[in-house]
Amino acid sequence: EPEVTQTPSHQVTQMGQEVILRCVPISNHLYFYWYRQILGQKVEFLVSFYNNEISEKSEIFDDQFSVERPDGSNFTLKIRSTKLEDSAMYFCASSEGGTGSTIQYFGAGTRLSVL
Amino acid sequence: EDQVTQSPEALRLQEGESSSLNCSYTVSGLRGLFWYRQDPGKGPEFLFTLYSAGEEKEKERLKATLTKKESFLHITAPKPEDSATYLCAVRAASGGSYIPTFGRGTSLIVHP
């Protein structure tokens, strides 16, 4: 069964460092997303991406964040200068369509620990 | 502001003891209500999507229902492997935005 894969599973970084989280969405999907989940809290939307452009972003997704689809298979989330409060699970998701009724499929996540 | 509230926060059941989880929502223009299962340290795994009041979906021991204000996830004769956190998310057509809103989840533990 096709799945969304994320690497690494765990990333440890020092405050102020740049990190890149990587995702390989399901191959025939056209819409890509990043979410985060701080330990013990709810899943929060960060950004959606379609046709090489950001479709929507939340207030969390500030200038420290960027997304890119560098090739035909990868989708990345970059955090330029990490803060302690960026520590969280980051989930990538993908979907065939982009309407409100479309099912999004999630990866297993990358746990980011900022020290 | 759109709100999604799940209850209870935690639920402990004995194997075979049926129960229901609740997801109440206040959104305008619901486009979809989604149930996910999340195991510790894993990503949400899609279970069901419901689009309109009165709709029901079933999968093994799980059945999801939807009204205009809430959704229930009914678990019939649960087994220990049903232990997980169950997440509800809604997507609404709000000014052209489809940003989903998640609830905090219900943590279910099924004891053998």
Tab-separated table of N, CA and C in Angstrom, chain B residues 11-101:
chain	number	residue	atom	x	y	z
B	11	LEU	N	-10.349	7.310	27.939
B	11	LEU	CA	-11.369	6.289	28.159
B	11	LEU	C	-10.695	4.941	28.343
B	12	ARG	N	-11.048	4.289	29.427
B	12	ARG	CA	-10.538	2.939	29.673
B	12	ARG	C	-11.708	1.955	29.583
B	13	LEU	N	-11.532	0.937	28.789
B	13	LEU	CA	-12.578	-0.066	28.618
B	13	LEU	C	-12.011	-1.455	28.858
B	14	GLN	N	-12.877	-2.340	29.259
B	14	GLN	CA	-12.516	-3.757	29.276
B	14	GLN	C	-12.762	-4.325	27.881
B	15	GLU	N	-11.977	-5.293	27.530
B	15	GLU	CA	-12.187	-5.952	26.244
B	15	GLU	C	-13.638	-6.398	26.137
B	16	GLY	N	-14.285	-6.049	25.007
B	16	GLY	CA	-15.670	-6.416	24.806
B	16	GLY	C	-16.676	-5.376	25.270
B	17	GLU	N	-16.209	-4.363	25.988
B	17	GLU	CA	-17.118	-3.340	26.528
B	17	GLU	C	-17.290	-2.222	25.500
B	18	SER	N	-18.418	-2.159	24.854
B	18	SER	CA	-18.663	-1.173	23.794
B	18	SER	C	-18.842	0.229	24.377
B	19	SER	N	-18.482	1.217	23.586
B	19	SER	CA	-18.622	2.603	24.020
B	19	SER	C	-18.590	3.527	22.816
B	20	SER	N	-18.709	4.825	23.060
B	20	SER	CA	-18.698	5.828	21.994
B	20	SER	C	-17.809	7.001	22.360
B	21	LEU	N	-17.141	7.534	21.350
B	21	LEU	CA	-16.344	8.748	21.488
B	21	LEU	C	-17.090	9.870	20.773
B	22	ASN	N	-16.976	11.067	21.321
B	22	ASN	CA	-17.722	12.192	20.768
B	22	ASN	C	-16.809	13.254	20.188
B	23	CYS	N	-17.239	13.856	19.095
B	23	CYS	CA	-16.551	14.997	18.498
B	23	CYS	C	-17.625	16.038	18.178
B	24	SER	N	-17.629	17.137	18.911
B	24	SER	CA	-18.588	18.192	18.608
B	24	SER	C	-17.873	19.325	17.902
B	25	TYR	N	-18.561	19.948	16.977
B	25	TYR	CA	-17.903	20.963	16.167
B	25	TYR	C	-18.824	22.159	15.935
B	26	THR	N	-18.193	23.301	15.772
B	26	THR	CA	-18.933	24.508	15.403
B	26	THR	C	-18.189	25.131	14.233
B	27	VAL	N	-18.615	24.794	13.046
B	27	VAL	CA	-18.022	25.365	11.844
B	27	VAL	C	-19.134	25.780	10.905
B	28	SER	N	-18.803	26.669	10.002
B	28	SER	CA	-19.736	27.066	8.962
B	28	SER	C	-19.327	26.397	7.658
B	29	GLY	N	-20.271	25.765	7.003
B	29	GLY	CA	-19.958	25.167	5.712
B	29	GLY	C	-19.053	23.947	5.819
B	30	LEU	N	-19.489	22.957	6.588
B	30	LEU	CA	-18.679	21.747	6.747
B	30	LEU	C	-18.449	21.094	5.392
B	31	ARG	N	-17.203	20.790	5.100
B	31	ARG	CA	-16.865	20.084	3.859
B	31	ARG	C	-16.492	18.627	4.143
B	32	GLY	N	-16.048	18.373	5.346
B	32	GLY	CA	-15.727	16.999	5.701
B	32	GLY	C	-15.338	16.901	7.161
B	33	LEU	N	-15.751	15.789	7.784
B	33	LEU	CA	-15.314	15.488	9.143
B	33	LEU	C	-14.544	14.181	9.067
B	34	PHE	N	-13.357	14.176	9.615
B	34	PHE	CA	-12.442	13.060	9.456
B	34	PHE	C	-12.120	12.454	10.814
B	35	TRP	N	-12.096	11.135	10.854
B	35	TRP	CA	-11.613	10.419	12.028
B	35	TRP	C	-10.289	9.756	11.683
B	36	TYR	N	-9.344	9.937	12.595
B	36	TYR	CA	-8.035	9.316	12.453
B	36	TYR	C	-7.721	8.535	13.723
B	37	ARG	N	-6.892	7.536	13.561
B	37	ARG	CA	-6.330	6.812	14.693
B	37	ARG	C	-4.853	7.163	14.768
B	38	GLN	N	-4.359	7.442	15.968
B	38	GLN	CA	-2.940	7.754	16.118
B	38	GLN	C	-2.341	6.881	17.210
B	39	ASP	N	-1.371	6.084	16.846
B	39	ASP	CA	-0.631	5.285	17.821
B	39	ASP	C	0.536	6.112	18.338
B	40	PRO	N	1.030	5.817	19.533
B	40	PRO	CA	2.126	6.619	20.117
B	40	PRO	C	3.321	6.731	19.183
B	41	GLY	N	3.798	7.950	18.971
B	41	GLY	CA	4.968	8.179	18.140
B	41	GLY	C	4.743	7.996	16.655
B	42	LYS	N	3.476	7.891	16.243
B	42	LYS	CA	3.160	7.683	14.833
B	42	LYS	C	2.281	8.802	14.296
B	43	GLY	N	2.132	8.826	12.980
B	43	GLY	CA	1.262	9.800	12.361
B	43	GLY	C	-0.187	9.350	12.379
B	44	PRO	N	-1.114	10.284	12.211
B	44	PRO	CA	-2.529	9.911	12.145
B	44	PRO	C	-2.802	8.969	10.966
B	45	GLU	N	-3.578	7.936	11.255
B	45	GLU	CA	-3.958	6.960	10.239
B	45	GLU	C	-5.432	7.164	9.928
B	46	PHE	N	-5.748	7.401	8.659
B	46	PHE	CA	-7.120	7.702	8.267
B	46	PHE	C	-8.059	6.537	8.543
B	47	LEU	N	-9.221	6.876	9.128
B	47	LEU	CA	-10.264	5.880	9.362
B	47	LEU	C	-11.497	6.140	8.497
B	48	PHE	N	-12.114	7.307	8.700
B	48	PHE	CA	-13.373	7.615	8.021
B	48	PHE	C	-13.426	9.083	7.640
B	49	THR	N	-14.223	9.367	6.625
B	49	THR	CA	-14.630	10.727	6.370
B	49	THR	C	-16.146	10.767	6.195
B	50	LEU	N	-16.776	11.767	6.775
B	50	LEU	CA	-18.218	11.946	6.712
B	50	LEU	C	-18.483	13.337	6.160
B	51	TYR	N	-19.511	13.446	5.328
B	51	TYR	CA	-19.733	14.709	4.651
B	51	TYR	C	-21.042	15.398	5.026
B	52	SER	N	-22.065	14.604	5.349
B	52	SER	CA	-23.359	15.230	5.590
B	52	SER	C	-24.076	14.554	6.744
B	53	ALA	N	-24.934	15.320	7.407
B	53	ALA	CA	-25.682	14.819	8.557
B	53	ALA	C	-26.484	13.587	8.166
B	54	GLY	N	-26.434	12.589	9.030
B	54	GLY	CA	-27.132	11.334	8.776
B	54	GLY	C	-26.254	10.258	8.174
B	55	GLU	N	-25.078	10.656	7.743
B	55	GLU	CA	-24.180	9.695	7.113
B	55	GLU	C	-23.543	8.791	8.166
B	56	GLU	N	-23.327	7.536	7.810
B	56	GLU	CA	-22.672	6.565	8.675
B	56	GLU	C	-21.642	5.794	7.874
B	57	LYS	N	-20.516	5.456	8.523
B	57	LYS	CA	-19.496	4.625	7.896
B	57	LYS	C	-19.072	3.564	8.912
B	58	GLU	N	-18.742	2.375	8.423
B	58	GLU	CA	-18.332	1.282	9.298
B	58	GLU	C	-17.061	0.639	8.804
B	59	LYS	N	-16.264	0.184	9.777
B	59	LYS	CA	-15.060	-0.559	9.447
B	59	LYS	C	-14.735	-1.442	10.631
B	60	GLU	N	-14.890	-2.711	10.449
B	60	GLU	CA	-14.656	-3.711	11.495
B	60	GLU	C	-15.467	-3.336	12.743
B	61	ARG	N	-14.809	-3.040	13.848
B	61	ARG	CA	-15.525	-2.772	15.102
B	61	ARG	C	-15.895	-1.297	15.265
B	62	LEU	N	-15.572	-0.488	14.284
B	62	LEU	CA	-15.787	0.952	14.376
B	62	LEU	C	-16.933	1.394	13.474
B	63	LYS	N	-17.701	2.340	14.005
B	63	LYS	CA	-18.783	2.932	13.211
B	63	LYS	C	-18.825	4.414	13.522
B	64	ALA	N	-18.770	5.242	12.491
B	64	ALA	CA	-18.806	6.685	12.669
B	64	ALA	C	-20.132	7.224	12.161
B	65	THR	N	-20.696	8.161	12.930
B	65	THR	CA	-21.951	8.798	12.554
B	65	THR	C	-21.797	10.309	12.635
B	66	LEU	N	-22.672	11.014	11.943
B	66	LEU	CA	-22.557	12.469	11.871
B	66	LEU	C	-23.935	13.121	11.979
B	67	THR	N	-24.005	14.162	12.842
B	67	THR	CA	-25.165	15.030	12.874
B	67	THR	C	-24.697	16.437	12.513
B	68	LYS	N	-25.586	17.403	12.617
B	68	LYS	CA	-25.198	18.762	12.237
B	68	LYS	C	-24.253	19.413	13.236
B	69	LYS	N	-24.136	18.810	14.425
B	69	LYS	CA	-23.300	19.438	15.452
B	69	LYS	C	-22.221	18.513	16.006
B	70	GLU	N	-22.327	17.215	15.739
B	70	GLU	CA	-21.361	16.314	16.337
B	70	GLU	C	-21.239	15.012	15.552
B	71	SER	N	-20.167	14.313	15.874
B	71	SER	CA	-19.941	12.994	15.294
B	71	SER	C	-19.604	12.049	16.431
B	72	PHE	N	-20.028	10.810	16.258
B	72	PHE	CA	-19.701	9.786	17.228
B	72	PHE	C	-18.888	8.695	16.551
B	73	LEU	N	-17.935	8.180	17.297
B	73	LEU	CA	-17.209	6.995	16.856
B	73	LEU	C	-17.569	5.882	17.836
B	74	HIS	N	-18.375	4.949	17.344
B	74	HIS	CA	-18.836	3.845	18.181
B	74	HIS	C	-17.861	2.686	18.042
B	75	ILE	N	-17.465	2.144	19.181
B	75	ILE	CA	-16.558	0.993	19.178
B	75	ILE	C	-17.304	-0.189	19.795
B	76	THR	N	-17.520	-1.208	18.985
B	76	THR	CA	-18.282	-2.377	19.429
B	76	THR	C	-17.327	-3.509	19.784
B	77	ALA	N	-17.490	-4.034	20.986
B	77	ALA	CA	-16.669	-5.155	21.469
B	77	ALA	C	-15.189	-4.911	21.206
B	78	PRO	N	-14.630	-3.853	21.762
B	78	PRO	CA	-13.238	-3.519	21.471
B	78	PRO	C	-12.255	-4.562	21.951
B	79	LYS	N	-11.101	-4.579	21.264
B	79	LYS	CA	-10.006	-5.459	21.620
B	79	LYS	C	-8.811	-4.608	22.043
B	80	PRO	N	-7.849	-5.193	22.757
B	80	PRO	CA	-6.677	-4.415	23.186
B	80	PRO	C	-5.974	-3.688	22.026
B	81	GLU	N	-5.990	-4.276	20.842
B	81	GLU	CA	-5.323	-3.632	19.712
B	81	GLU	C	-6.054	-2.380	19.217
B	82	ASP	N	-7.227	-2.107	19.734
B	82	ASP	CA	-7.924	-0.863	19.418
B	82	ASP	C	-7.422	0.291	20.273
B	83	SER	N	-6.553	0.006	21.213
B	83	SER	CA	-5.985	1.055	22.063
B	83	SER	C	-5.175	2.026	21.218
B	84	ALA	N	-5.507	3.300	21.301
B	84	ALA	CA	-4.857	4.348	20.503
B	84	ALA	C	-5.515	5.670	20.878
B	85	THR	N	-4.998	6.743	20.299
B	85	THR	CA	-5.688	8.025	20.400
B	85	THR	C	-6.490	8.228	19.120
B	86	TYR	N	-7.740	8.593	19.275
B	86	TYR	CA	-8.626	8.811	18.132
B	86	TYR	C	-8.833	10.314	17.954
B	87	LEU	N	-8.482	10.769	16.769
B	87	LEU	CA	-8.540	12.187	16.457
B	87	LEU	C	-9.700	12.487	15.515
B	88	CYS	N	-10.312	13.618	15.750
B	88	CYS	CA	-11.364	14.125	14.875
B	88	CYS	C	-10.842	15.414	14.258
B	89	ALA	N	-11.107	15.613	12.982
B	89	ALA	CA	-10.707	16.847	12.312
B	89	ALA	C	-11.832	17.291	11.394
B	90	VAL	N	-12.020	18.597	11.281
B	90	VAL	CA	-13.042	19.111	10.376
B	90	VAL	C	-12.412	20.072	9.386
B	91	ARG	N	-12.954	20.063	8.206
B	91	ARG	CA	-12.562	21.020	7.182
B	91	ARG	C	-13.826	21.709	6.712
B	92	ALA	N	-13.754	23.041	6.677
B	92	ALA	CA	-14.917	23.828	6.312
B	92	ALA	C	-14.527	24.815	5.233
B	93	ALA	N	-15.482	25.180	4.432
B	93	ALA	CA	-15.244	26.183	3.393
B	93	ALA	C	-15.411	27.551	4.030
B	94	SER	N	-14.310	28.119	4.459
B	94	SER	CA	-14.341	29.412	5.145
B	94	SER	C	-13.505	30.398	4.355
B	95	GLY	N	-14.152	31.210	3.541
B	95	GLY	CA	-13.424	32.186	2.744
B	95	GLY	C	-12.463	31.543	1.771
B	96	GLY	N	-12.818	30.358	1.294
B	96	GLY	CA	-11.946	29.653	0.349
B	96	GLY	C	-10.847	28.867	1.017
B	97	SER	N	-10.779	28.896	2.339
B	97	SER	CA	-9.741	28.165	3.059
B	97	SER	C	-10.259	26.799	3.467
B	98	TYR	N	-9.420	25.809	3.325
B	98	TYR	CA	-9.774	24.450	3.753
B	98	TYR	C	-8.841	23.960	4.851
B	99	ILE	N	-8.294	24.876	5.608
B	99	ILE	CA	-7.392	24.483	6.680
B	99	ILE	C	-8.152	23.626	7.682
B	100	PRO	N	-7.653	22.422	7.950
B	100	PRO	CA	-8.368	21.549	8.886
B	100	PRO	C	-8.105	21.954	10.330
B	101	THR	N	-9.101	21.709	11.147
B	101	THR	CA	-8.988	21.929	12.578
B	101	THR	C	-9.127	20.590	13.280
